[in-house]
Amino acid sequence: MKKTQSNFIPNKMRVKKIIGLSPAVKSLILEFTDKNVGKKFCFKPGQFLMVSNLGYGESVLTITSTKSELPDLEIAVRSVGNNTQSLHRLKVGDPIWITGPYGNYFDFDKMAGREIVIIAGGIGLAPLRSLIKTIEKNPKIVGQLKVLVGAKTPLDLIYKADLAKWQSFSDIYLSCNKADSKWNGHIGKVTDLLDKVDIGYDAIAVLCGPPVMFEPAIKKLKKLGIGDDKIYLMLERKMQCGKGKCQHCTCGDKYVCIDGPTFTWSEIKNNWEVFK
Amino acid sequence: MSLAIHKKDLADLFRDLSGKWPVYGPTENKEAVTSRFRFAKLSSFKNFAFNYGHTVLPPKQFFLPPEEVLFRFGDNKISPPEETEIILFGLNRKDGEGIFYLDKIMSEPIIDEKYQIRRQNIKIIIIDSLPPSNSLNCDLYLQRVDKDHYLAFPYSPFGEEIAQNPYFGHEGDVGTISTRHAADEVIYHPRLDKIVENSYNHPIWDKLADTCFNCGICSYVCPLCYCFKVEDQIDITKNVENDCQGCRNRSWDSCMLPDFAKVTFHNFRPELKDRIYNWYYHKFVRMPREYGIPGCIDCGRCITYCPANINYRDVLKELIKDEKNTK
Amino acid sequence: MKSKKPTKNEKNINSQRLKVAIFDLTDCEGCELVLINLREKLALLNEQTDIANWRFAFDNHNLGPFDVSFIEGSPTAEKDIEITKQARAVSKYVVTLGSCAELGGIQATLNNNEWEEGIKEVYGNSYKTKNKAPKPVSYYIDVDYHLPGCPINQNELAQLITSIISEKKPTEYRSPVCLECKARENTCLFLEGEPCLGPITKGGCEAVCPSRGLRCWGCFGPLSGGNHKALKRNFEKQFGKDKTKELLKTFFSQTNEFKELYPKEK
């Protein structure tokens, strides 16, 4: 796994565009203020940044755009804490500071020719958008793509326009915990969709969402005959550095910031604190 | 032939050094009962304490202080603070080894640049009656060989420079550098990582969770505990949003504290029992596997300063004794 | 009935000067002294705030609405409770200043029965008081932020006001007093046999007491999630049950942590 290096000093960027995704989630498109820094910046789908509005703290946010959009970067921000709330108040042209990219990334060699099943709960779709968009650019790098998305209500569903577009090269399945009669997707949990969708035993499943989603999803995927090394989980933890130092993101013998955020189930199934 | 310095010349050496750099070292407060020794700026050699055993805080306070400014911000600019050169004088070998291990931790697999900048500005002189070991990153090592004489081992250009000093003369042969022979020390038990890893269901963790006050002192006083939190502070003078003035601070934390692994909607380690297990797991499982060393130099500070009288040696001994019964 | 935070007060406070009120109830006014002792910081703050009501320092008695109301002291007299509720109704943020407002203070140590007996003992049988047993401010109204301490810490106060101006929530992440105490390399009073409450008390005080040889009395309140049970057991062995209860009661009497330790206490 590649180790990225960085210092505590963030790079300055500017907000280029703001898109509302749901009442609580905004997408920010960022551009580098120093073109030379922007030219050198590279990342792969699955990697994350530490994003900050100086004075308000730092947040771990996965890059939601792809390589082809560089030197611009896109992130999705849910307004929850001090920093994310202040990021929501930013206007186009305002400065924003990042360090990174951090963490590991998706290995397309392992995904080549295979059926990929993405299972995303709530804001969990954001970290996987970069992966889906990379496949969109070149659908042949994987066998086929199925995207299972869950949200609390239809209003909370993010990337609606993208989801409509992605239907051209993938199968999209939606579910909501609560919905009115206008909703034509599934009503219930996103993991319910695993019973309805036809998934081969040789597929690779990629999960991202609230911790409660993992256990039932893994159970169902294993029933389908999918091997532990083909179930990928993106974990969330508190982080203060991104360098494997601060100890906040440890999960048993792993650091989510440098060994993850994406793990295969075989890597962590014996870990004593995965589902704490 | 090797270099040596006479005890009476040490004071002169100290005076020369403190004329050029701020010198910090162990000093004794004779009135204190539990915390007699501490590191402080030494104004004269009289205040220097030989054979201090252990101070309250290990020398990590100079490399990773309880609170430090990572950088200041304002006017849309970022400015890291400047560091000053200091000399740490007269540490013992154990504290020297602690620094060696912490250096390793803070440079692998990813460098903590803030730590490194501080570290490069600090020169270390060790004084001990034991011979130097292989796990030291110091500039000069002075080994006390008899009542009046110290053998000198320079380990860096800076150390060589000091040893050029006329106070240093040549003495007869010295013995070889010894490595650690610590087979009897519990932290070097060959299967310790497996034993601790497999002990999650051992009743001792419940017992500890009943005794431990959850104060985190064991982390603050540990030479190899390095976890931290990063917080932003806004200055009172100017606070226009999107261009406020202030600083980003890094300060000590402890994995023992209740909210250590808490994110907005979830606490990943809410139970004290898990946090205690994690403390031991980090020191005796994760660190040996990550860096090839236990996260403990057996200095005993956490035992001395634990208000609940918890002794990690006893805990490890019990786990080793019950090795076969737990899984 | 407890007054909830009115939703209509959720307007933004950007750009304009922060309108501040300070109310004092039953207390020693020590926390207000800390506010006055901010000196040059207070002058800086004054550029950004407009102190509209402060009996202690000014003559003006503006009736609101306020951006921030600081309440010092515990509501005891009927008028106190009235002021408390009024403050909530006209303020965007209500902040308690110090242990009396947050925890009820030392005066809340007496429970309802003891309170009445105490009044009789001091004023005689014929005297009838309208005052209620002292309670924390949060017993009567919703509180946005607490500034703990007896008295409060100056830097924390300055940071809190700055945070409110910058629309930032003050940090809730606290370590026990022991962190700050160890960082100052103090003698451990607990190990020297003093009933120091540092291990289970919220930090933020810069360990002022232990740094001067006085044990921690717990004025910042219990650290939530701390192991209070273990400390209680340890204390009981060293100092006996009654003394332990007295020690824990001093500042913690109205807290959930204390009620968990002594479930029978009313």
Coordinates of C-alpha atoms in Angstrom, one line a residue, chain C:
Chain C
M1 CA -41.9 23.8 34.2
K2 CA -38.6 24.0 32.3
S3 CA -38.3 26.8 29.7
K4 CA -37.2 25.5 26.3
K5 CA -35.0 27.5 24.0
P6 CA -37.3 29.5 21.8
T7 CA -36.7 28.7 18.1
K8 CA -37.4 32.2 16.8
N9 CA -34.1 33.3 18.4
E10 CA -32.1 31.3 16.0
K11 CA -31.2 34.3 13.8
N12 CA -27.7 34.9 12.7
I13 CA -25.6 37.3 14.6
N14 CA -23.0 38.1 11.9
S15 CA -21.3 41.5 11.5
Q16 CA -23.2 43.4 14.1
R17 CA -21.9 43.9 17.7
L18 CA -22.8 41.1 20.0
K19 CA -25.4 42.3 22.5
V20 CA -24.6 40.8 25.9
A21 CA -26.4 40.7 29.3
I22 CA -25.0 39.5 32.6
F23 CA -27.3 38.4 35.4
D24 CA -26.3 37.4 38.9
L25 CA -28.4 35.3 41.2
T26 CA -27.4 33.6 44.4
D27 CA -23.6 33.5 44.4
C28 CA -20.4 35.3 45.5
E29 CA -20.0 37.3 42.3
G30 CA -16.5 35.9 41.9
C31 CA -17.1 34.9 38.3
E32 CA -18.1 38.5 37.4
L33 CA -14.8 39.6 38.9
V34 CA -13.0 37.2 36.4
L35 CA -14.9 39.0 33.7
I36 CA -13.8 42.4 34.9
N37 CA -10.3 41.0 35.3
L38 CA -10.1 40.3 31.6
R39 CA -8.9 44.0 31.5
E40 CA -7.3 44.5 28.1
K41 CA -9.1 41.5 26.7
L42 CA -12.3 43.0 27.9
A43 CA -11.4 46.2 26.1
L44 CA -10.8 44.2 22.9
L45 CA -14.1 42.4 23.4
N46 CA -15.8 45.6 24.0
E47 CA -15.1 46.5 20.3
Q48 CA -17.2 43.5 19.3
T49 CA -19.7 43.4 22.1
D50 CA -22.2 45.7 23.6
I51 CA -22.8 45.0 27.2
A52 CA -26.5 45.9 27.6
N53 CA -27.2 44.8 31.1
W54 CA -24.8 44.3 33.9
R55 CA -25.8 45.4 37.4
F56 CA -22.3 44.8 38.7
A57 CA -20.5 47.2 36.4
F58 CA -23.0 49.6 34.7
D59 CA -26.2 51.4 35.4
N60 CA -28.1 50.5 32.2
H61 CA -30.8 47.9 32.5
N62 CA -31.8 47.0 29.0
L63 CA -34.5 44.3 28.8
G64 CA -33.4 42.6 25.7
P65 CA -33.4 41.0 23.3
F66 CA -29.8 39.8 23.8
D67 CA -27.5 37.7 21.7
V68 CA -25.9 36.2 24.8
S69 CA -27.0 36.1 28.4
F70 CA -24.6 35.1 31.0
I71 CA -26.1 33.8 34.2
E72 CA -24.1 33.6 37.3
G73 CA -25.3 32.0 40.5
S74 CA -28.1 29.5 41.3
P75 CA -31.8 30.5 41.1
T76 CA -33.0 30.5 44.7
A77 CA -35.4 33.4 45.3
E78 CA -38.6 33.6 43.3
K79 CA -37.2 36.7 41.6
D80 CA -34.1 34.7 40.6
I81 CA -36.2 32.1 38.8
E82 CA -38.1 34.8 37.1
I83 CA -35.0 36.5 35.8
T84 CA -33.7 33.1 34.7
K85 CA -36.8 32.4 32.6
Q86 CA -36.9 35.9 31.3
A87 CA -33.2 35.7 30.2
R88 CA -34.0 32.5 28.3
A89 CA -37.0 34.1 26.5
V90 CA -35.0 37.1 25.2
S91 CA -31.6 35.5 24.4
K92 CA -30.2 33.6 21.5
Y93 CA -27.6 32.0 23.8
V94 CA -27.7 31.4 27.5
V95 CA -24.4 30.7 29.1
T96 CA -23.9 29.7 32.7
L97 CA -20.9 31.3 34.5
G98 CA -19.4 29.1 37.1
S99 CA -20.3 26.2 39.4
C100 CA -23.3 27.9 41.1
A101 CA -25.1 28.3 37.8
E102 CA -24.0 25.1 36.2
L103 CA -24.1 22.7 39.2
G104 CA -26.1 24.6 41.8
G105 CA -22.9 25.4 43.7
I106 CA -22.0 24.6 47.3
Q107 CA -25.4 26.0 48.4
A108 CA -27.1 23.1 46.5
T109 CA -25.4 20.6 48.7
L110 CA -28.4 20.7 51.0
N111 CA -31.4 18.6 49.8
N112 CA -35.0 19.9 50.2
N113 CA -35.5 18.7 53.8
E114 CA -32.1 19.8 55.0
W115 CA -32.7 23.2 53.4
E116 CA -35.9 23.7 55.4
E117 CA -34.3 22.5 58.6
G118 CA -31.4 24.9 58.0
I119 CA -33.7 27.9 57.5
K120 CA -35.4 27.0 60.8
E121 CA -32.1 26.7 62.6
V122 CA -30.8 30.0 61.4
Y123 CA -34.0 32.1 61.4
G124 CA -36.2 30.4 63.9
N125 CA -39.5 28.5 63.6
S126 CA -41.7 31.5 62.9
Y127 CA -39.8 32.7 59.8
K128 CA -41.3 31.5 56.5
T129 CA -39.0 31.8 53.5
K130 CA -40.3 32.0 49.9
N131 CA -36.9 30.8 48.6
K132 CA -36.5 27.4 47.1
A133 CA -33.6 25.0 47.6
P134 CA -30.9 26.2 45.2
K135 CA -30.8 24.3 41.9
P136 CA -28.7 24.5 38.7
V137 CA -29.9 27.0 36.1
S138 CA -30.5 24.0 33.8
Y139 CA -33.2 22.8 36.2
Y140 CA -35.4 25.7 35.1
I141 CA -34.3 26.5 31.5
D142 CA -32.4 25.1 28.6
V143 CA -28.8 26.2 28.6
D144 CA -26.6 26.5 25.5
Y145 CA -23.1 26.5 27.0
H146 CA -21.6 26.1 30.5
L147 CA -18.5 27.8 31.6
P148 CA -17.5 25.6 34.6
G149 CA -15.4 26.5 37.6
C150 CA -15.3 28.3 41.0
P151 CA -14.4 30.7 39.7
I152 CA -14.4 30.4 35.9
N153 CA -11.1 30.4 34.0
Q154 CA -10.3 33.7 32.3
N155 CA -8.9 32.1 29.1
E156 CA -11.9 29.9 28.8
L157 CA -14.2 32.9 29.1
A158 CA -12.4 34.9 26.5
Q159 CA -12.4 31.8 24.2
L160 CA -16.1 31.2 24.7
I161 CA -17.0 34.8 23.8
T162 CA -14.7 34.6 20.7
S163 CA -16.3 31.3 19.7
I164 CA -19.8 32.8 19.9
I165 CA -18.8 35.8 17.9
S166 CA -17.2 33.5 15.3
E167 CA -20.2 31.2 15.3
K168 CA -18.2 28.3 16.6
K169 CA -19.3 25.9 19.3
P170 CA -17.0 26.0 22.3
T171 CA -15.0 22.8 22.7
E172 CA -16.7 20.0 24.7
Y173 CA -13.7 17.8 24.6
R174 CA -12.3 17.8 28.1
S175 CA -9.6 15.8 29.9
P176 CA -9.4 15.4 33.6
V177 CA -7.6 17.9 35.8
C178 CA -4.7 15.4 36.0
L179 CA -3.5 16.2 32.4
E180 CA -3.0 19.9 33.2
C181 CA -1.6 19.0 36.7
K182 CA 0.9 16.5 35.3
A183 CA 1.9 19.0 32.5
R184 CA 3.0 21.3 35.3
E185 CA 4.9 18.5 37.0
N186 CA 3.1 19.0 40.3
T187 CA 3.4 16.8 43.3
C188 CA 0.5 14.3 43.1
L189 CA -1.7 15.2 46.1
F190 CA -3.7 12.1 45.7
L191 CA -0.6 9.9 46.2
E192 CA 0.2 11.9 49.3
G193 CA -3.1 10.9 50.9
E194 CA -5.1 14.0 50.1
P195 CA -8.7 13.4 48.9
C196 CA -8.0 15.0 45.5
L197 CA -10.9 14.9 43.0
G198 CA -8.6 15.7 40.1
P199 CA -8.9 12.3 38.3
I200 CA -12.6 12.5 37.8
T201 CA -13.0 16.3 37.5
K202 CA -13.3 18.1 34.2
G203 CA -10.1 20.1 33.3
G204 CA -9.8 23.5 31.9
C205 CA -8.7 25.2 35.2
E206 CA -5.0 25.0 34.4
A207 CA -4.7 23.0 37.6
V208 CA -4.6 26.2 39.7
C209 CA -5.3 24.5 43.0
P210 CA -2.9 21.5 42.8
S211 CA -0.2 23.8 41.5
R212 CA -0.4 25.7 44.7
G213 CA -0.7 22.6 47.0
L214 CA -4.4 22.6 47.4
R215 CA -6.3 19.4 46.4
C216 CA -8.9 19.5 43.7
W217 CA -12.4 20.0 45.1
G218 CA -14.1 19.2 41.8
C219 CA -15.5 22.7 41.1
F220 CA -15.4 22.2 37.3
G221 CA -17.9 19.3 37.7
P222 CA -17.6 15.6 37.1
L223 CA -15.9 14.4 33.9
S224 CA -18.6 12.7 32.0
G225 CA -17.6 9.1 31.3
G226 CA -15.0 9.2 34.1
N227 CA -14.8 6.3 36.5
H228 CA -16.4 7.9 39.5
K229 CA -17.3 4.6 41.0
A230 CA -13.7 3.5 41.3
L231 CA -12.7 6.8 42.9
K232 CA -15.5 6.5 45.4
R233 CA -14.5 3.0 46.4
N234 CA -10.9 4.1 46.8
F235 CA -11.9 7.1 48.9
E236 CA -14.2 5.0 51.1
K237 CA -11.3 2.8 51.9
Q238 CA -9.1 5.8 52.8
F239 CA -11.4 8.2 54.4
G240 CA -14.6 6.3 55.3
K241 CA -18.1 6.4 53.8
D242 CA -19.4 9.6 55.4
K243 CA -16.3 11.7 54.5
T244 CA -16.3 10.4 51.0
K245 CA -19.9 11.4 50.5
E246 CA -19.3 14.8 51.9
L247 CA -16.3 15.2 49.5
L248 CA -18.2 14.2 46.4
K249 CA -21.2 16.2 47.4
T250 CA -19.5 19.5 47.6
F251 CA -19.8 20.4 43.9
F252 CA -21.4 17.3 42.4
S253 CA -24.6 17.1 44.5
Q254 CA -27.0 17.9 41.7
T255 CA -25.2 16.0 38.9
N256 CA -26.3 12.7 37.3
E257 CA -22.9 11.2 38.2
F258 CA -23.6 11.9 41.9
K259 CA -27.1 10.5 41.7
E260 CA -25.7 7.3 40.1
L261 CA -23.2 7.0 43.0
Y262 CA -25.9 7.6 45.6
P263 CA -29.2 6.5 44.1
K264 CA -31.2 6.8 47.4
E265 CA -30.3 10.4 47.9
K266 CA -33.2 12.8 47.1

